[in-house]
Tab-separated table of C-alpha atoms in Angstrom:
chain	number	residue	atom	x	y	z
A	67	MET	CA	0.011	0.113	0.041
A	68	PHE	CA	1.270	3.467	-0.865
A	69	LYS	CA	2.520	5.221	2.243
A	70	LEU	CA	5.562	7.137	3.480
A	71	SER	CA	5.298	10.632	1.929
A	72	PHE	CA	1.555	10.275	0.917
A	73	LEU	CA	-1.328	10.459	3.281
A	74	ILE	CA	-4.165	7.910	2.370
A	75	VAL	CA	-7.522	9.293	1.566
A	76	SER	CA	-10.003	6.841	3.045
A	77	TYR	CA	-13.395	8.164	1.741
A	78	CYS	CA	-12.875	6.812	-1.763
A	79	PHE	CA	-10.870	3.637	-1.007
A	80	MET	CA	-11.543	0.198	-2.351
A	81	SER	CA	-9.345	-2.926	-3.297
A	82	PHE	CA	-10.525	-4.651	-6.268
A	83	VAL	CA	-9.983	-7.863	-8.231
A	84	CYS	CA	-8.750	-7.317	-11.739
A	85	VAL	CA	-7.831	-9.531	-14.758
A	86	ALA	CA	-4.420	-8.996	-16.284
A	87	GLY	CA	-4.591	-6.732	-19.258
A	88	THR	CA	-4.623	-3.126	-20.388
A	89	LEU	CA	-6.965	-0.807	-18.454
A	90	SER	CA	-8.042	2.347	-20.357
A	91	ILE	CA	-8.623	5.465	-18.253
A	92	GLN	CA	-10.213	8.751	-18.820
A	93	VAL	CA	-9.585	11.425	-16.106
A	94	LYS	CA	-11.972	14.462	-15.898
A	95	SER	CA	-12.064	17.497	-13.680
A	96	PRO	CA	-14.996	18.215	-11.351
A	97	ASP	CA	-16.706	20.134	-14.178
A	98	LEU	CA	-16.193	17.254	-16.472
A	99	LYS	CA	-13.527	18.553	-18.700
A	100	PRO	CA	-10.550	16.295	-19.736
A	101	LEU	CA	-7.668	16.526	-17.283
A	102	SER	CA	-4.100	16.292	-18.650
A	103	ASN	CA	-1.006	15.817	-16.559
A	104	ALA	CA	-2.838	13.444	-14.097
A	105	ILE	CA	-0.664	10.630	-12.760
A	106	VAL	CA	-2.403	7.262	-12.229
A	107	TRP	CA	-0.675	4.253	-10.819
A	108	TYR	CA	-1.583	0.799	-9.431
A	109	ILE	CA	-0.249	-1.076	-6.447
A	110	SER	CA	-1.170	-4.798	-6.098
A	111	ASN	CA	-1.859	-6.356	-2.678
A	112	ASP	CA	0.946	-8.815	-3.889
A	113	LYS	CA	3.458	-6.060	-4.096
A	114	SER	CA	5.861	-8.380	-6.053
A	115	LYS	CA	3.633	-7.973	-9.134
A	116	THR	CA	3.952	-4.181	-9.206
A	117	GLN	CA	7.141	-3.336	-7.284
A	118	PRO	CA	9.617	-1.067	-9.195
A	119	ASN	CA	12.594	-2.688	-10.830
A	120	TYR	CA	15.488	-1.109	-9.055
A	121	ASN	CA	17.834	-2.339	-11.702
A	122	ASN	CA	16.104	-0.566	-14.457
A	123	GLU	CA	18.642	1.483	-16.405
A	124	THR	CA	15.991	3.842	-17.813
A	125	ILE	CA	16.949	7.510	-17.394
A	126	TYR	CA	13.970	9.848	-17.029
A	127	ILE	CA	14.451	13.526	-18.270
A	128	MET	CA	13.282	16.692	-16.661
A	129	ASP	CA	14.479	19.433	-19.043
A	130	GLN	CA	14.452	23.137	-19.025
A	131	GLN	CA	13.134	24.842	-21.975
A	132	ASN	CA	11.964	28.461	-22.643
A	133	LYS	CA	12.355	29.110	-18.874
A	134	GLN	CA	9.979	26.219	-17.996
A	135	PHE	CA	10.369	22.747	-16.750
A	136	ALA	CA	9.697	20.154	-19.593
A	137	PRO	CA	7.624	18.291	-18.914
A	138	TYR	CA	5.675	20.182	-16.313
A	139	VAL	CA	4.872	16.666	-14.569
A	140	LEU	CA	7.135	13.662	-14.716
A	141	ALA	CA	5.935	10.202	-13.468
A	142	VAL	CA	8.809	8.066	-11.947
A	143	PRO	CA	8.741	4.747	-10.321
A	144	ARG	CA	10.598	4.483	-6.887
A	145	GLY	CA	14.335	4.126	-7.563
A	146	GLY	CA	14.064	5.868	-10.854
A	147	LYS	CA	16.999	8.014	-12.076
A	148	VAL	CA	16.238	11.559	-13.365
A	149	THR	CA	18.590	13.859	-15.206
A	150	PHE	CA	18.071	17.593	-15.450
A	151	PRO	CA	19.535	19.014	-18.574
A	152	ASN	CA	19.269	22.712	-19.353
A	153	SER	CA	18.390	23.338	-22.961
A	154	ASP	CA	18.023	27.059	-22.431
A	155	SER	CA	20.681	29.623	-23.557
A	156	ILE	CA	20.791	30.951	-19.980
A	157	LYS	CA	21.683	29.273	-16.704
A	158	HIS	CA	19.182	27.840	-14.169
A	159	HIS	CA	19.429	26.904	-10.493
A	160	VAL	CA	17.155	23.809	-9.960
A	161	TYR	CA	16.154	22.913	-6.372
A	162	SER	CA	13.549	21.050	-4.301
A	163	PHE	CA	12.763	21.288	-0.615
A	164	SER	CA	10.255	18.394	-0.806
A	165	ALA	CA	10.566	15.726	1.758
A	166	ALA	CA	10.593	12.974	-0.910
A	167	LYS	CA	13.829	14.413	-2.372
A	168	PRO	CA	15.429	17.601	-1.302
A	169	PHE	CA	18.310	18.678	-3.590
A	170	GLU	CA	20.019	21.549	-5.285
A	171	LEU	CA	21.693	21.846	-8.692
A	172	LYS	CA	23.424	25.275	-8.667
A	173	LEU	CA	23.689	27.610	-11.543
A	174	TYR	CA	24.384	25.599	-14.772
A	175	GLN	CA	23.682	25.194	-18.430
A	176	GLY	CA	23.735	22.028	-20.600
A	177	ALA	CA	23.853	18.518	-19.151
A	178	SER	CA	26.555	18.936	-16.467
A	179	HIS	CA	24.935	16.946	-13.686
A	180	GLN	CA	24.709	13.167	-13.200
A	181	PRO	CA	21.237	11.624	-12.725
A	182	LEU	CA	19.580	11.777	-9.307
A	183	VAL	CA	18.026	8.673	-7.784
A	184	PHE	CA	14.416	9.166	-6.507
A	185	ASP	CA	14.202	6.382	-4.017
A	186	LYS	CA	11.330	7.728	-1.698
A	187	PRO	CA	7.661	7.798	-2.884
A	188	GLY	CA	6.043	11.184	-2.848
A	189	VAL	CA	5.511	14.569	-4.583
A	190	VAL	CA	8.659	16.449	-5.514
A	191	GLU	CA	7.985	20.141	-6.281
A	192	LEU	CA	10.648	21.814	-8.392
A	193	GLY	CA	11.754	25.314	-8.647
A	194	CYS	CA	14.378	27.658	-10.015
A	195	ASN	CA	16.279	29.887	-7.705
A	196	ILE	CA	16.756	32.489	-10.622
A	197	HIS	CA	13.278	32.386	-12.321
A	198	ASP	CA	10.503	32.237	-9.709
A	199	TRP	CA	7.661	31.337	-12.123
A	200	MET	CA	9.408	28.085	-13.069
A	201	LEU	CA	7.529	25.275	-11.332
A	202	GLY	CA	7.527	21.553	-12.074
A	203	TYR	CA	6.627	18.287	-10.417
A	204	ILE	CA	8.043	14.679	-10.136
A	205	LEU	CA	5.566	12.200	-8.803
A	206	VAL	CA	7.452	9.110	-7.346
A	207	ALA	CA	5.202	6.077	-7.089
A	208	ASP	CA	6.061	2.850	-5.232
A	209	SER	CA	4.976	0.957	-8.393
A	210	SER	CA	6.165	-0.004	-11.820
A	211	VAL	CA	2.622	0.433	-13.201
A	212	ILE	CA	2.310	4.159	-13.570
A	213	ALA	CA	1.246	6.559	-16.379
A	214	LYS	CA	0.324	10.132	-17.115
A	215	THR	CA	-2.758	11.388	-18.939
A	216	ASN	CA	-2.470	13.192	-22.270
A	217	SER	CA	-4.155	16.416	-23.458
A	218	LEU	CA	-7.434	14.471	-23.685
A	219	GLY	CA	-7.145	13.239	-20.124
A	220	GLN	CA	-6.478	9.652	-21.342
A	221	THR	CA	-3.957	7.038	-20.434
A	222	SER	CA	-3.730	3.251	-19.959
A	223	LEU	CA	-2.163	0.924	-17.472
A	224	LEU	CA	-1.048	-2.693	-17.996
A	225	LEU	CA	-2.364	-4.506	-14.801
A	226	PRO	CA	-1.174	-7.802	-13.292
A	227	ASP	CA	-3.774	-10.332	-12.487
A	228	ALA	CA	-3.876	-9.454	-8.647
A	229	ALA	CA	-6.070	-7.364	-6.519
A	230	GLY	CA	-4.849	-3.938	-5.584
A	231	ILE	CA	-5.575	-0.288	-5.423
A	232	LEU	CA	-5.702	2.453	-8.170
A	233	TYR	CA	-4.333	5.817	-7.211
A	234	ILE	CA	-4.521	9.062	-9.074
A	235	TRP	CA	-2.728	12.520	-8.305
A	236	HIS	CA	-2.740	15.898	-10.062
A	237	PRO	CA	-0.467	18.989	-9.423
A	238	ARG	CA	-3.503	21.239	-9.080
A	239	PHE	CA	-4.700	19.128	-5.983
A	240	LYS	CA	-4.763	21.608	-2.994
A	241	GLN	CA	-3.620	18.690	-0.744
A	242	LYS	CA	-0.577	17.715	-2.642
A	243	ASN	CA	0.338	14.739	-0.572
A	244	GLN	CA	-3.223	13.097	-0.844
A	245	PRO	CA	-3.655	10.924	-3.909
A	246	GLN	CA	-7.141	9.849	-4.507
A	247	GLN	CA	-8.279	6.209	-4.806
A	248	TYR	CA	-11.174	4.989	-6.906
A	249	ILE	CA	-13.743	2.264	-7.131
A	250	ILE	CA	-13.798	0.706	-10.623
A	251	ASN	CA	-15.417	-2.222	-12.264
A	252	GLN	CA	-14.392	-4.573	-15.033
A	253	GLU	CA	-15.845	-2.601	-17.943
A	254	GLN	CA	-13.675	-0.653	-20.275
A	255	PRO	CA	-12.783	2.252	-20.386
A	256	VAL	CA	-12.798	3.516	-16.775
A	257	GLU	CA	-13.871	7.163	-16.310
A	258	ILE	CA	-12.516	8.932	-13.262
A	259	ILE	CA	-13.985	12.316	-12.148
A	260	ILE	CA	-11.787	14.272	-9.692
A	261	ASN	CA	-13.981	14.671	-6.494
A	262	GLN	CA	-12.100	17.608	-4.969
A	263	PRO	CA	-11.657	21.236	-6.057
A	264	LEU	CA	-8.676	22.077	-8.188
A	265	LEU	CA	-6.287	25.025	-7.837
A	266	PRO	CA	-6.126	27.423	-10.807
A	267	ASP	CA	-4.177	26.258	-13.824
A	268	LEU	CA	-0.742	27.781	-13.623
A	269	LYS	CA	-0.550	27.775	-17.336
A	270	GLY	CA	-2.687	30.804	-17.451
A	271	PHE	CA	-0.494	32.807	-15.295
A	272	GLY	CA	2.555	33.055	-17.692
A	273	ASN	CA	5.844	34.148	-16.286
A	274	THR	CA	4.578	35.386	-12.937
A	275	ASP	CA	5.152	34.902	-9.252
A	276	LYS	CA	1.369	34.231	-8.388
A	277	PHE	CA	2.026	30.902	-6.789
A	278	ASP	CA	0.878	31.616	-3.166
A	279	GLU	CA	-1.477	28.582	-3.160
A	280	TYR	CA	1.107	26.234	-4.424
A	281	ASP	CA	3.234	25.942	-1.302
């Protein structure tokens, strides 16, 4: 069960028995609009079926382009390695004070740093010490079954044949450390409607410092 940096929300909890196969998912906001950048993951009751592969040599990339983190949200299994290249023509100073992975990459340009290992589940909020409007997120899940929704709010998960729990998280959640859990059935696809208010979309702010609610 997902724990450590995340608090578990009990009001929408349920374990379910699933059949191995691809689960198609559509995520929508409370006003029923498709929700991109939602992270969905699955943890089996038999954790051996969904535990991350710590020998995985995949390198995940959180770039910096046009004075923004790219991608805005990155999904990483626990133990994943992330590199932070700076593709801009100016220097950035990347940092995080998040409990799941505090770190600091001082002023640099290009790909001058070795990948960092994200070995604790939780939300890692990224900032730039030079450009206050830069904000990004890394969601570290204690599962190898993890995906992010596209611009249409759609994604899919390849599930094992074992009971478990489906989790969802979005950077606009006011309670960043409280992923939601959902009751689903065997029908395809599964539609998930977020059942908590969402913070304003930062993409509408542009290069600004109006991030008071995003502590």
